[in-house]
XYZ file of C-alpha atoms in Angstrom:
711
model
C -22.264 -90.524 -85.863
C -18.817 -91.983 -84.098
C -15.844 -89.492 -85.331
C -12.233 -89.426 -84.302
C -10.580 -86.181 -85.591
C -6.878 -86.086 -85.829
C -5.110 -82.559 -85.553
C -7.554 -80.858 -82.776
C -8.608 -81.431 -79.119
C -12.257 -82.360 -79.398
C -14.224 -84.335 -76.630
C -17.493 -85.320 -77.286
C -19.379 -88.285 -74.955
C -23.143 -88.586 -75.139
C -24.583 -91.757 -72.449
C -27.741 -90.955 -71.844
C -31.000 -89.733 -73.863
C -33.319 -88.244 -71.731
C -36.529 -85.884 -71.646
C -35.029 -82.345 -71.399
C -38.289 -80.411 -70.788
C -38.736 -82.350 -67.361
C -35.017 -82.084 -65.856
C -35.987 -77.839 -66.822
C -39.354 -78.191 -65.211
C -37.272 -79.991 -61.808
C -34.364 -77.348 -62.270
C -36.779 -74.203 -62.226
C -39.216 -75.461 -59.147
C -35.865 -75.930 -57.494
C -34.351 -72.949 -57.987
C -37.442 -71.181 -57.440
C -38.007 -72.497 -54.111
C -34.375 -71.536 -53.152
C -34.618 -68.185 -54.183
C -37.922 -67.661 -52.063
C -36.334 -68.660 -49.331
C -33.827 -66.351 -49.142
C -35.866 -63.343 -50.071
C -36.812 -64.034 -46.241
C -33.295 -63.174 -44.665
C -31.546 -60.104 -44.766
C -27.956 -59.316 -46.417
C -25.556 -60.155 -43.375
C -26.830 -64.409 -43.971
C -26.481 -63.819 -48.254
C -23.145 -65.327 -48.348
C -24.461 -68.179 -45.738
C -27.637 -68.784 -47.405
C -25.483 -68.954 -51.051
C -23.398 -71.493 -49.803
C -26.406 -73.547 -48.691
C -28.188 -72.775 -51.954
C -25.489 -73.986 -53.790
C -25.020 -77.116 -51.679
C -28.767 -77.582 -51.811
C -28.764 -77.897 -55.457
C -26.163 -79.800 -55.862
C -27.559 -82.259 -53.622
C -30.456 -82.654 -55.988
C -28.678 -82.785 -59.085
C -27.204 -85.561 -57.938
C -30.692 -86.719 -56.778
C -32.446 -86.283 -60.099
C -29.415 -87.880 -62.255
C -29.271 -90.848 -60.243
C -33.279 -91.309 -60.823
C -32.745 -90.736 -64.347
C -29.759 -92.758 -64.484
C -31.735 -95.817 -63.207
C -34.290 -95.457 -65.132
C -32.293 -95.532 -68.205
C -30.631 -98.846 -66.851
C -33.886 -100.334 -65.582
C -35.293 -99.391 -69.629
C -31.910 -101.170 -71.026
C -32.241 -104.104 -68.907
C -35.849 -104.673 -70.130
C -35.084 -103.812 -73.804
C -32.424 -106.580 -73.833
C -34.676 -109.581 -72.874
C -35.323 -110.659 -76.459
C -31.513 -111.105 -76.711
C -31.424 -113.872 -74.216
C -31.591 -118.064 -74.933
C -34.123 -118.007 -71.936
C -36.184 -116.301 -69.465
C -38.085 -117.180 -66.589
C -41.551 -115.697 -66.220
C -44.288 -115.476 -63.454
C -47.805 -115.331 -65.333
C -50.733 -114.308 -64.354
C -54.453 -114.515 -66.237
C -57.874 -114.014 -64.632
C -60.717 -112.023 -64.214
C -63.959 -111.618 -62.462
C -67.407 -111.772 -63.149
C -69.985 -109.804 -61.575
C -73.657 -110.974 -60.741
C -76.096 -108.552 -60.773
C -79.856 -109.154 -59.453
C -82.786 -107.464 -61.399
C -84.819 -108.530 -58.460
C -84.816 -109.884 -55.245
C -86.402 -113.521 -56.386
C -83.248 -114.215 -58.909
C -81.933 -117.401 -59.534
C -78.695 -118.493 -61.389
C -77.749 -122.039 -61.719
C -74.496 -123.357 -63.029
C -72.003 -120.218 -63.885
C -69.201 -121.574 -66.353
C -65.760 -119.903 -67.616
C -64.018 -122.082 -69.995
C -60.585 -120.301 -70.242
C -58.873 -121.373 -73.402
C -55.923 -119.021 -73.094
C -52.670 -120.312 -70.995
C -49.290 -121.037 -71.256
C -48.905 -124.448 -72.878
C -45.366 -126.928 -72.347
C -44.518 -127.746 -75.663
C -43.381 -130.962 -77.149
C -39.924 -129.617 -78.142
C -39.450 -128.306 -74.290
C -39.001 -124.846 -75.431
C -41.395 -123.722 -72.861
C -42.287 -125.599 -69.927
C -44.910 -124.551 -67.155
C -43.704 -124.878 -63.505
C -45.555 -124.289 -59.781
C -48.952 -123.853 -61.578
C -51.553 -122.558 -59.642
C -55.111 -122.374 -60.737
C -57.369 -120.901 -58.271
C -61.227 -119.202 -57.880
C -62.927 -117.408 -55.813
C -65.376 -118.574 -54.316
C -64.366 -122.120 -54.631
C -65.304 -123.605 -58.020
C -65.236 -127.127 -59.409
C -62.212 -126.811 -62.013
C -61.166 -129.215 -64.605
C -58.140 -129.071 -67.162
C -57.629 -130.300 -70.573
C -54.787 -129.532 -73.268
C -57.033 -126.519 -74.769
C -58.967 -125.083 -71.436
C -59.276 -124.734 -67.935
C -63.026 -124.562 -66.904
C -64.447 -122.952 -63.905
C -67.697 -124.279 -62.648
C -70.045 -122.471 -59.689
C -72.834 -124.246 -58.684
C -75.491 -121.885 -57.735
C -73.368 -119.309 -56.507
C -74.759 -116.900 -53.808
C -72.249 -114.324 -54.019
C -71.823 -111.285 -56.352
C -68.228 -111.385 -57.701
C -67.196 -114.774 -59.551
C -63.222 -114.730 -59.728
C -61.205 -117.306 -61.417
C -56.998 -116.926 -61.845
C -54.143 -118.961 -63.706
C -50.599 -118.160 -62.225
C -47.649 -120.178 -63.210
C -43.831 -119.745 -63.409
C -42.942 -120.770 -67.242
C -39.121 -121.476 -68.499
C -39.254 -120.098 -72.052
C -36.485 -120.719 -74.500
C -35.697 -119.273 -78.208
C -38.010 -121.344 -80.466
C -35.269 -121.768 -83.296
C -35.845 -125.432 -85.094
C -32.871 -126.521 -86.818
C -33.430 -127.036 -90.369
C -30.405 -128.968 -92.270
C -32.037 -129.754 -95.539
C -34.055 -128.087 -98.352
C -37.693 -128.924 -98.122
C -38.871 -128.747 -101.544
C -41.676 -126.316 -102.438
C -44.690 -126.206 -103.764
C -45.757 -128.947 -100.979
C -47.448 -131.938 -102.438
C -50.701 -132.209 -100.778
C -51.867 -135.440 -101.029
C -48.924 -136.259 -98.396
C -50.069 -134.248 -95.796
C -52.103 -135.618 -92.643
C -55.215 -134.742 -92.764
C -55.143 -133.104 -89.640
C -52.761 -130.739 -91.283
C -54.680 -129.635 -94.286
C -57.201 -127.876 -91.843
C -54.388 -125.293 -91.680
C -54.485 -124.310 -95.490
C -58.535 -123.275 -95.564
C -59.909 -120.158 -96.394
C -61.941 -118.477 -93.568
C -63.368 -115.307 -92.688
C -60.104 -113.444 -91.259
C -57.498 -115.303 -93.340
C -58.976 -114.736 -96.980
C -56.791 -117.154 -98.789
C -58.879 -117.610 -101.730
C -58.435 -113.583 -102.492
C -57.047 -113.391 -106.304
C -55.097 -110.150 -105.310
C -53.900 -112.128 -102.202
C -52.801 -115.286 -104.099
C -51.614 -113.277 -107.166
C -49.052 -111.429 -104.531
C -48.144 -114.367 -102.983
C -47.168 -115.993 -106.323
C -45.377 -113.176 -107.213
C -43.161 -113.196 -104.276
C -42.255 -117.020 -104.072
C -42.121 -117.058 -107.749
C -38.688 -118.809 -109.039
C -38.028 -120.253 -105.891
C -38.109 -124.252 -104.951
C -37.441 -124.056 -101.204
C -40.230 -123.831 -98.701
C -38.202 -122.069 -96.076
C -37.368 -119.344 -98.671
C -40.721 -118.799 -99.756
C -41.974 -118.452 -95.807
C -39.031 -116.111 -95.435
C -39.887 -114.070 -98.501
C -43.579 -113.439 -97.351
C -42.962 -112.923 -93.998
C -40.448 -110.162 -94.762
C -42.530 -108.636 -97.325
C -45.325 -107.989 -94.493
C -42.736 -106.703 -92.403
C -41.392 -104.515 -95.132
C -44.555 -103.062 -96.772
C -47.434 -103.400 -94.121
C -47.634 -100.386 -91.373
C -47.393 -101.296 -87.968
C -50.244 -98.676 -86.586
C -51.989 -98.595 -83.108
C -54.891 -97.040 -85.185
C -56.642 -100.637 -85.536
C -56.012 -101.703 -81.561
C -59.542 -99.766 -80.700
C -61.415 -101.532 -83.741
C -64.207 -103.789 -82.303
C -63.305 -106.630 -84.341
C -59.286 -107.468 -86.268
C -59.431 -106.730 -89.428
C -59.286 -109.350 -92.326
C -56.239 -110.038 -94.449
C -58.107 -108.200 -97.482
C -58.220 -105.410 -95.466
C -54.787 -105.132 -94.472
C -53.719 -105.753 -98.030
C -55.856 -102.748 -99.121
C -55.009 -100.487 -96.417
C -51.235 -101.242 -95.819
C -51.611 -101.040 -91.898
C -52.461 -103.051 -88.840
C -51.500 -104.358 -85.773
C -49.534 -107.655 -85.005
C -52.580 -109.554 -85.582
C -53.494 -108.237 -88.868
C -50.051 -108.555 -90.199
C -49.989 -112.046 -89.129
C -53.472 -112.836 -90.837
C -51.998 -111.232 -94.208
C -49.175 -113.620 -93.864
C -51.393 -117.077 -93.316
C -53.603 -115.953 -96.020
C -50.510 -115.384 -98.585
C -48.842 -118.866 -97.444
C -52.278 -120.749 -97.206
C -53.060 -119.673 -101.041
C -50.014 -121.347 -101.658
C -51.133 -124.931 -100.393
C -48.432 -124.129 -97.196
C -50.083 -124.957 -93.873
C -49.941 -122.094 -91.378
C -51.578 -121.593 -88.029
C -52.154 -118.563 -85.905
C -50.569 -118.564 -82.656
C -51.504 -116.111 -79.915
C -49.757 -115.782 -76.812
C -47.592 -112.625 -74.982
C -44.073 -111.190 -75.810
C -41.922 -108.486 -75.191
C -42.208 -105.388 -76.929
C -40.780 -102.035 -76.980
C -43.707 -100.261 -78.031
C -44.692 -100.126 -74.470
C -41.587 -101.457 -72.663
C -43.471 -104.647 -71.415
C -44.861 -107.507 -72.281
C -48.034 -107.732 -73.910
C -50.660 -109.480 -75.883
C -48.939 -110.583 -79.161
C -49.689 -112.938 -82.408
C -47.416 -114.532 -84.644
C -47.846 -117.906 -87.039
C -46.195 -121.317 -87.360
C -46.056 -123.239 -90.635
C -45.508 -127.026 -91.347
C -42.669 -127.585 -92.660
C -43.003 -131.876 -93.576
C -40.461 -133.726 -92.039
C -39.446 -131.119 -89.595
C -43.192 -129.898 -88.010
C -44.057 -126.530 -87.422
C -41.588 -123.182 -87.345
C -42.281 -120.364 -85.931
C -42.392 -116.883 -87.775
C -42.988 -113.403 -86.648
C -43.274 -110.929 -89.159
C -44.873 -108.197 -86.737
C -40.869 -108.879 -85.049
C -38.784 -109.555 -88.352
C -38.043 -112.955 -86.848
C -38.444 -115.363 -89.825
C -37.758 -119.119 -88.604
C -37.664 -118.512 -84.958
C -38.999 -116.346 -82.182
C -36.852 -115.169 -79.142
C -37.730 -116.347 -75.820
C -40.332 -113.613 -74.589
C -42.552 -115.288 -76.815
C -45.028 -117.239 -74.543
C -46.917 -119.133 -76.173
C -50.918 -119.623 -75.026
C -52.203 -121.169 -78.291
C -52.405 -122.034 -81.750
C -55.406 -122.719 -83.981
C -56.551 -122.913 -87.637
C -58.772 -119.988 -87.090
C -57.495 -116.461 -86.241
C -60.664 -115.203 -84.230
C -61.283 -116.852 -81.198
C -62.368 -115.987 -77.555
C -59.931 -116.331 -75.268
C -62.599 -117.091 -72.464
C -66.212 -118.157 -72.784
C -68.631 -118.213 -70.458
C -72.014 -120.171 -70.225
C -74.863 -120.160 -67.317
C -78.715 -120.941 -66.383
C -80.209 -117.655 -64.735
C -83.771 -115.612 -63.856
C -83.582 -112.084 -63.498
C -80.006 -111.790 -63.450
C -77.604 -109.345 -65.440
C -74.034 -110.830 -65.698
C -70.877 -108.698 -66.155
C -67.486 -110.036 -67.024
C -64.968 -107.775 -66.591
C -61.811 -107.668 -69.278
C -59.430 -110.876 -69.070
C -55.893 -109.477 -67.601
C -52.803 -110.679 -68.518
C -49.753 -109.813 -66.693
C -45.955 -111.133 -67.624
C -43.065 -110.676 -64.655
C -39.557 -111.762 -65.617
C -37.945 -113.716 -62.697
C -34.749 -115.045 -64.189
C -32.658 -114.369 -67.567
C -30.678 -117.040 -68.980
C -27.581 -116.658 -70.994
C -27.094 -113.673 -74.078
C -27.541 -115.642 -77.105
C -24.679 -116.778 -79.055
C -23.324 -115.351 -82.702
C -24.341 -117.789 -85.598
C -22.634 -115.770 -88.087
C -19.070 -114.998 -89.160
C -19.161 -111.141 -90.479
C -16.484 -109.600 -92.348
C -16.740 -105.757 -93.260
C -14.815 -104.317 -96.558
C -14.979 -100.490 -97.450
C -14.534 -100.751 -101.491
C -13.475 -97.087 -100.941
C -11.307 -95.562 -98.291
C -9.672 -92.424 -97.551
C -12.302 -89.982 -99.339
C -13.580 -86.640 -99.130
C -16.291 -85.131 -97.043
C -19.535 -85.730 -98.695
C -18.321 -88.530 -100.064
C -20.668 -92.349 -100.429
C -18.901 -95.272 -99.378
C -19.795 -98.669 -100.970
C -19.339 -101.619 -98.286
C -19.175 -105.351 -98.676
C -20.730 -107.327 -96.281
C -19.481 -110.943 -96.202
C -21.622 -113.269 -94.338
C -20.334 -116.925 -93.387
C -22.715 -119.201 -92.042
C -20.739 -122.535 -90.923
C -23.556 -124.151 -89.154
C -25.302 -127.122 -91.017
C -28.688 -125.516 -90.279
C -30.255 -122.410 -92.115
C -29.920 -119.332 -90.140
C -32.097 -115.987 -90.446
C -29.809 -113.198 -90.852
C -31.076 -110.129 -89.608
C -27.676 -107.190 -89.604
C -28.242 -103.545 -88.610
C -25.755 -100.556 -88.591
C -24.926 -99.628 -85.011
C -22.367 -96.961 -85.751
C -21.750 -94.895 -88.868
C -19.918 -91.186 -89.961
C -23.811 -90.184 -90.450
C -27.381 -91.568 -89.611
C -28.184 -94.370 -91.715
C -32.206 -94.895 -92.662
C -31.910 -97.517 -94.476
C -29.840 -99.831 -91.949
C -31.123 -103.239 -92.346
C -29.998 -106.238 -94.171
C -32.249 -109.210 -93.865
C -31.428 -112.948 -95.784
C -32.029 -116.602 -95.493
C -28.400 -118.261 -95.492
C -28.475 -121.694 -96.373
C -26.362 -124.464 -94.464
C -22.793 -123.436 -94.818
C -23.164 -120.775 -97.356
C -21.298 -117.512 -97.834
C -23.205 -114.644 -99.423
C -21.780 -111.250 -99.816
C -24.267 -108.234 -99.650
C -23.506 -104.793 -100.269
C -24.376 -100.855 -99.070
C -23.861 -97.476 -99.125
C -22.675 -95.300 -96.189
C -22.757 -91.253 -96.766
C -19.526 -89.231 -95.550
C -20.153 -86.039 -93.522
C -19.932 -82.941 -95.941
C -19.235 -80.413 -93.045
C -15.431 -81.461 -92.218
C -12.708 -78.826 -91.698
C -9.514 -77.976 -93.690
C -6.156 -79.864 -92.381
C -7.822 -82.561 -90.256
C -7.975 -86.319 -91.352
C -11.269 -87.783 -89.733
C -11.663 -91.568 -89.022
C -14.776 -93.175 -87.955
C -16.146 -96.717 -87.492
C -18.665 -98.833 -89.959
C -20.069 -101.196 -87.376
C -22.861 -104.323 -88.007
C -24.602 -106.132 -85.770
C -26.447 -109.413 -86.294
C -29.421 -110.439 -84.098
C -27.946 -112.968 -82.485
C -24.793 -111.312 -81.512
C -21.996 -111.443 -84.713
C -20.139 -108.584 -85.132
C -17.781 -106.782 -87.871
C -16.460 -103.244 -87.849
C -14.233 -101.371 -90.367
C -12.299 -97.525 -89.998
C -13.357 -95.215 -93.004
C -10.870 -92.289 -93.081
C -11.624 -88.700 -94.888
C -10.542 -85.591 -95.032
C -10.961 -82.675 -97.659
C -7.446 -83.212 -99.087
C -8.609 -86.969 -100.009
C -10.638 -87.182 -103.798
C -14.778 -87.437 -103.379
C -16.493 -90.363 -104.051
C -19.821 -89.587 -105.847
C -23.226 -91.056 -105.286
C -23.419 -92.595 -108.941
C -20.028 -94.106 -108.711
C -20.722 -96.047 -105.367
C -24.469 -97.139 -107.028
C -22.968 -98.349 -110.119
C -20.247 -100.443 -108.216
C -22.821 -102.072 -105.825
C -25.421 -102.653 -108.673
C -22.683 -104.719 -110.445
C -21.245 -106.749 -107.266
C -24.937 -107.143 -105.885
C -25.948 -108.762 -109.829
C -22.658 -110.518 -109.719
C -23.949 -112.515 -106.435
C -27.299 -113.682 -108.692
C -25.010 -115.969 -110.728
C -24.824 -119.642 -110.050
C -21.214 -119.895 -110.366
C -19.694 -116.609 -109.400
C -18.334 -117.652 -106.289
C -15.968 -120.149 -107.656
C -13.999 -117.402 -109.934
C -11.800 -115.435 -108.931
C -10.826 -112.496 -110.968
C -7.481 -110.087 -110.084
C -6.932 -107.032 -112.401
C -3.824 -104.808 -111.386
C -2.362 -101.610 -113.267
C 1.305 -100.975 -112.511
C 0.443 -97.928 -110.486
C -2.408 -95.461 -109.645
C -1.430 -92.248 -111.079
C -1.006 -91.440 -114.889
C -0.081 -88.369 -116.705
C -2.135 -87.190 -119.850
C 0.967 -87.432 -121.642
C 1.686 -91.196 -121.157
C -1.721 -91.453 -123.469
C -1.992 -95.238 -122.346
C -1.641 -97.443 -119.536
C -1.396 -101.323 -119.262
C -3.745 -103.620 -117.513
C -3.173 -106.918 -116.132
C -5.804 -109.646 -115.101
C -5.697 -112.859 -113.733
C -9.166 -114.939 -113.692
C -9.106 -118.684 -111.808
C -11.432 -121.424 -111.942
C -11.662 -122.490 -108.035
C -15.079 -124.798 -108.923
C -15.713 -128.284 -110.120
C -17.068 -127.309 -113.702
C -15.413 -126.253 -117.002
C -15.856 -122.777 -117.371
C -16.531 -121.495 -121.362
C -17.060 -119.283 -123.249
C -16.526 -116.242 -120.779
C -16.043 -112.805 -122.041
C -13.348 -110.968 -120.468
C -13.637 -107.093 -120.856
C -12.207 -103.714 -120.143
C -15.375 -101.741 -121.153
C -15.896 -102.802 -125.122
C -12.342 -104.722 -125.443
C -13.354 -108.217 -124.798
C -11.629 -111.812 -124.736
C -13.172 -115.143 -125.234
C -11.736 -117.403 -123.185
C -12.472 -121.158 -121.849
C -10.917 -122.156 -117.996
C -10.435 -125.767 -117.299
C -11.127 -126.917 -113.358
C -8.335 -125.314 -110.863
C -6.483 -123.701 -114.137
C -5.799 -119.864 -114.506
C -5.512 -117.426 -117.578
C -3.872 -114.366 -117.832
C -4.963 -111.369 -120.158
C -3.713 -108.065 -120.897
C -5.372 -105.151 -121.204
C -4.126 -101.643 -122.978
C -6.496 -98.746 -122.343
C -6.154 -94.983 -122.814
C -5.816 -92.254 -120.401
C -8.187 -89.626 -120.078
C -9.832 -88.958 -116.967
C -9.716 -90.422 -113.464
C -12.091 -93.459 -112.943
C -12.622 -96.591 -112.191
C -11.561 -98.987 -114.667
C -14.387 -102.045 -114.624
C -13.613 -105.323 -115.489
C -16.015 -108.197 -116.213
C -15.668 -111.778 -116.775
C -19.127 -113.481 -118.041
C -21.116 -116.028 -119.306
C -24.526 -117.315 -118.731
C -23.760 -118.697 -115.665
C -20.983 -116.935 -114.183
C -20.647 -113.295 -113.431
C -17.644 -111.527 -112.038
C -16.222 -107.521 -111.733
C -12.919 -106.300 -110.659
C -12.546 -102.503 -110.065
C -9.184 -100.951 -110.637
C -8.981 -96.964 -109.391
C -6.786 -94.767 -112.031
C -5.786 -91.209 -111.027
C -5.357 -88.627 -114.393
C -3.159 -85.523 -114.031
C -1.634 -82.851 -115.929
C 1.106 -82.629 -113.695
C 1.510 -82.954 -110.257
C 0.589 -79.915 -109.308
C 3.528 -79.064 -106.858
C 2.225 -75.583 -105.415
C 3.652 -73.236 -102.949
C 0.783 -72.761 -99.899
C 0.739 -70.031 -97.012
C 4.572 -68.724 -97.418
C 4.918 -66.539 -94.661
C 8.036 -63.912 -94.248
C 8.740 -60.225 -92.869
C 8.046 -57.494 -95.236
C 10.735 -55.434 -93.611
C 13.458 -56.510 -91.375
C 16.698 -55.036 -90.417
C 19.919 -55.619 -92.017
C 21.429 -57.663 -89.344
C 18.370 -59.341 -87.812
C 18.055 -62.900 -88.223
C 14.747 -64.063 -89.166
C 13.101 -66.776 -91.196
C 10.457 -67.550 -94.353
C 8.125 -70.157 -93.760
C 6.192 -71.962 -96.820
C 4.437 -75.156 -97.481
C 4.650 -77.582 -100.629
C 1.572 -79.585 -101.225
C 1.231 -82.026 -104.340
C -1.323 -84.300 -105.701
C 0.789 -86.615 -106.452
C 4.432 -88.228 -105.602
C 7.291 -86.283 -107.000
C 11.201 -86.759 -106.832
C 14.265 -85.427 -106.629
C 13.375 -81.841 -105.590
C 15.711 -78.903 -105.163
C 14.935 -75.885 -103.187
C 17.164 -72.796 -103.772
C 16.787 -69.069 -103.350
C 18.852 -66.838 -105.909
C 20.974 -70.015 -107.141
C 21.907 -71.062 -103.375
C 20.804 -74.510 -102.552
C 18.806 -74.661 -99.374
C 17.092 -77.938 -99.794
C 17.800 -81.574 -101.729
C 14.749 -84.172 -101.252
C 14.420 -87.489 -102.698
C 10.371 -88.401 -102.331
C 7.781 -86.222 -101.463
C 4.375 -86.314 -101.368
C 1.162 -85.275 -99.729
C 1.817 -81.212 -97.813
C 4.964 -80.790 -96.100
C 6.142 -77.431 -94.198
C 9.574 -75.646 -94.593
C 11.738 -72.817 -92.832
C 14.466 -71.299 -94.298
C 16.657 -68.992 -91.948
C 18.363 -65.752 -93.153
C 20.021 -62.555 -91.659
C 18.500 -59.276 -93.489
C 21.722 -58.212 -95.169
C 20.846 -61.600 -97.043
C 18.385 -59.477 -99.129
C 19.567 -55.975 -99.142
C 19.216 -54.185 -102.823
C 18.595 -57.391 -104.292
C 15.286 -59.408 -106.613
C 15.159 -62.692 -104.613
C 13.050 -65.630 -105.645
C 12.706 -69.547 -104.584
C 13.030 -71.748 -107.389
C 12.176 -75.573 -107.134
C 13.093 -77.953 -109.579
C 11.676 -81.818 -109.625
C 10.616 -84.710 -111.477
C 7.415 -86.787 -111.477
C 7.659 -90.791 -110.959
C 8.197 -90.880 -114.432
C 11.028 -88.627 -114.783
C 9.857 -85.754 -116.567
C 11.442 -82.452 -115.368
C 9.000 -79.897 -113.985
C 9.321 -76.098 -112.779
C 8.365 -73.562 -110.111
C 9.353 -70.089 -108.500
C 7.792 -67.438 -106.390
C 9.586 -64.035 -105.874
C 10.532 -63.024 -102.242
C 9.960 -59.509 -101.936
C 11.617 -58.455 -98.096
C 12.695 -54.847 -97.417
C 15.809 -54.141 -95.412
C 16.605 -51.117 -93.060
C 19.181 -49.938 -90.662
C 21.834 -50.676 -93.665
C 24.876 -49.525 -92.532
C 26.474 -46.225 -94.649
C 29.391 -48.121 -96.017
C 27.022 -50.870 -97.268
C 24.432 -48.302 -98.909
C 27.364 -46.646 -100.632
C 28.727 -49.785 -102.473
C 25.438 -50.925 -103.443
C 24.761 -47.240 -105.242
C 28.557 -47.982 -107.234
C 27.150 -51.289 -107.987
C 23.922 -50.691 -109.315
C 25.376 -47.819 -111.405
C 27.845 -50.379 -113.001
C 25.216 -53.036 -113.610
C 23.318 -50.278 -115.410
C 26.338 -49.525 -117.603
């Protein structure tokens, strides 16, 4: 939560999150050690020892802080790896095989280790192997092709056979630029024969399972864009399948049917389910094995994702685990792609007698050597707060305008990074077509526990995966009106429906009332709307409605129409105006506030109960109004003290006086004012001040005056 509070001093700085329990443990250990050492000295040395203790303790704190800060910086650097356009890594893959003779006359002829996972140089040059070193111990005969590296030992005498594959790899973000719509469904008779293998069902990719077929069709229904379909299916998996480490210990990876039924899995399982759904609709998709950086372990680890075949473009990567759709980041190091999800990383073959063979687990280590540049932003983002200056506990509808100025598709993953309160559903994911602008909506809650007399500001910030950023400041105070959740949800729902209509973006609807504040005695108000056709299609039979009051109009290309409405003045609300036909929906919201009166009141009046006759003192009071007022006259006992032309909000006033003024009289403050329509209002408040130390002559004169008044 990031909040600026105006009106009081507040300092809150949080820059590191650390394990406090560990710190307490270190503090306690150090402090106990120092105390024990001090007990060995007499009182004479106590002052010196206290100073020594303070110095040692301070040095310890500085040392501990440097360690914690260093670890946090390293952690942050590691986490940022996903946001670079390229990285250089060193990859080490290898294992050893232990030969265990069961008798002295054992025989082992040829032993072969066939390694099928290692970093590949891609055809698109987004992954390149350099400084490759393939080695073994004892020395083996090594052969390499595009699919495997084979190590062959002939009649080995050693009891341990070691093999390794080491390489430096330049890896860049894999983001093929798709510039035109690829038609869905894909015409199967146009697919190359070597691609058709990637639409088959198998033991783990159950693309013929009826539940998987039904779900895939439900997700893709109504779309004729291949990119859109693969995006939606991958996103569905990310949204609905829980990433669970439970299956990491399973002997075999689970099938796509199992994953759908149990709604959980790791990257392999999320990938096979997504592949199964895509293949069920005739979309060639293959399983990719490799390594990538993951914040689950804070390092590189084995990983799986998929690639779907796009006619005219080739293979596009999608990672339903990481939420990367149509691209994968530079930390994705590809080892192998295949039609089957379950294939061994290394296969062994040998001929032997009286020998047990014990292969150890294959070890894969990835070390980062260099980082390229930070990813360049791809979008223009703007945030509009549809409500601002609201009370604590309100809900703010937020409009996000996303513009893709590129000539290729851009998958969007947008997160709220700053807000007045924690936002749990803080992610927006969508696909933008080339040169497309789209609006999205969400709701942000305002803190309820705020203090009177302060105006708070807080930043709402959103950041896209590629670094595009936008922010807006929301202002809130107890003195503002509350905007409830149901109103925010109604507005967001209406505007979201508007985005779905084909020609909505070609229409502008702008409605305005001449003022925001009305009084019930006015009975009705006027509303003026202008609707503009910005597109290249005639807009016919458009119903423009203010609630149930509708007017049907036609708007030719590049023309506009003016429409007037009269509305009843009942309660404060957002007037909702719609312009709609079968292909267009546009909304305009006009807020109005309805009052019985401006509700000008006197608050916090302070003056002494008793003053001396010749004492100078003052009356302090505040005026507060819900609506602007004009021509204010403030008087005390018909003596004019203030004339104010315009007044709104809340202000303090001070009236200096001498005690003699209030002797022997009943006084009051009288306030005359008008609302902005010119209607008169009257407000008064008594002043009760007791005057003491009155001179004798003034007391006598007051008694005669009172007798005369009664007669």
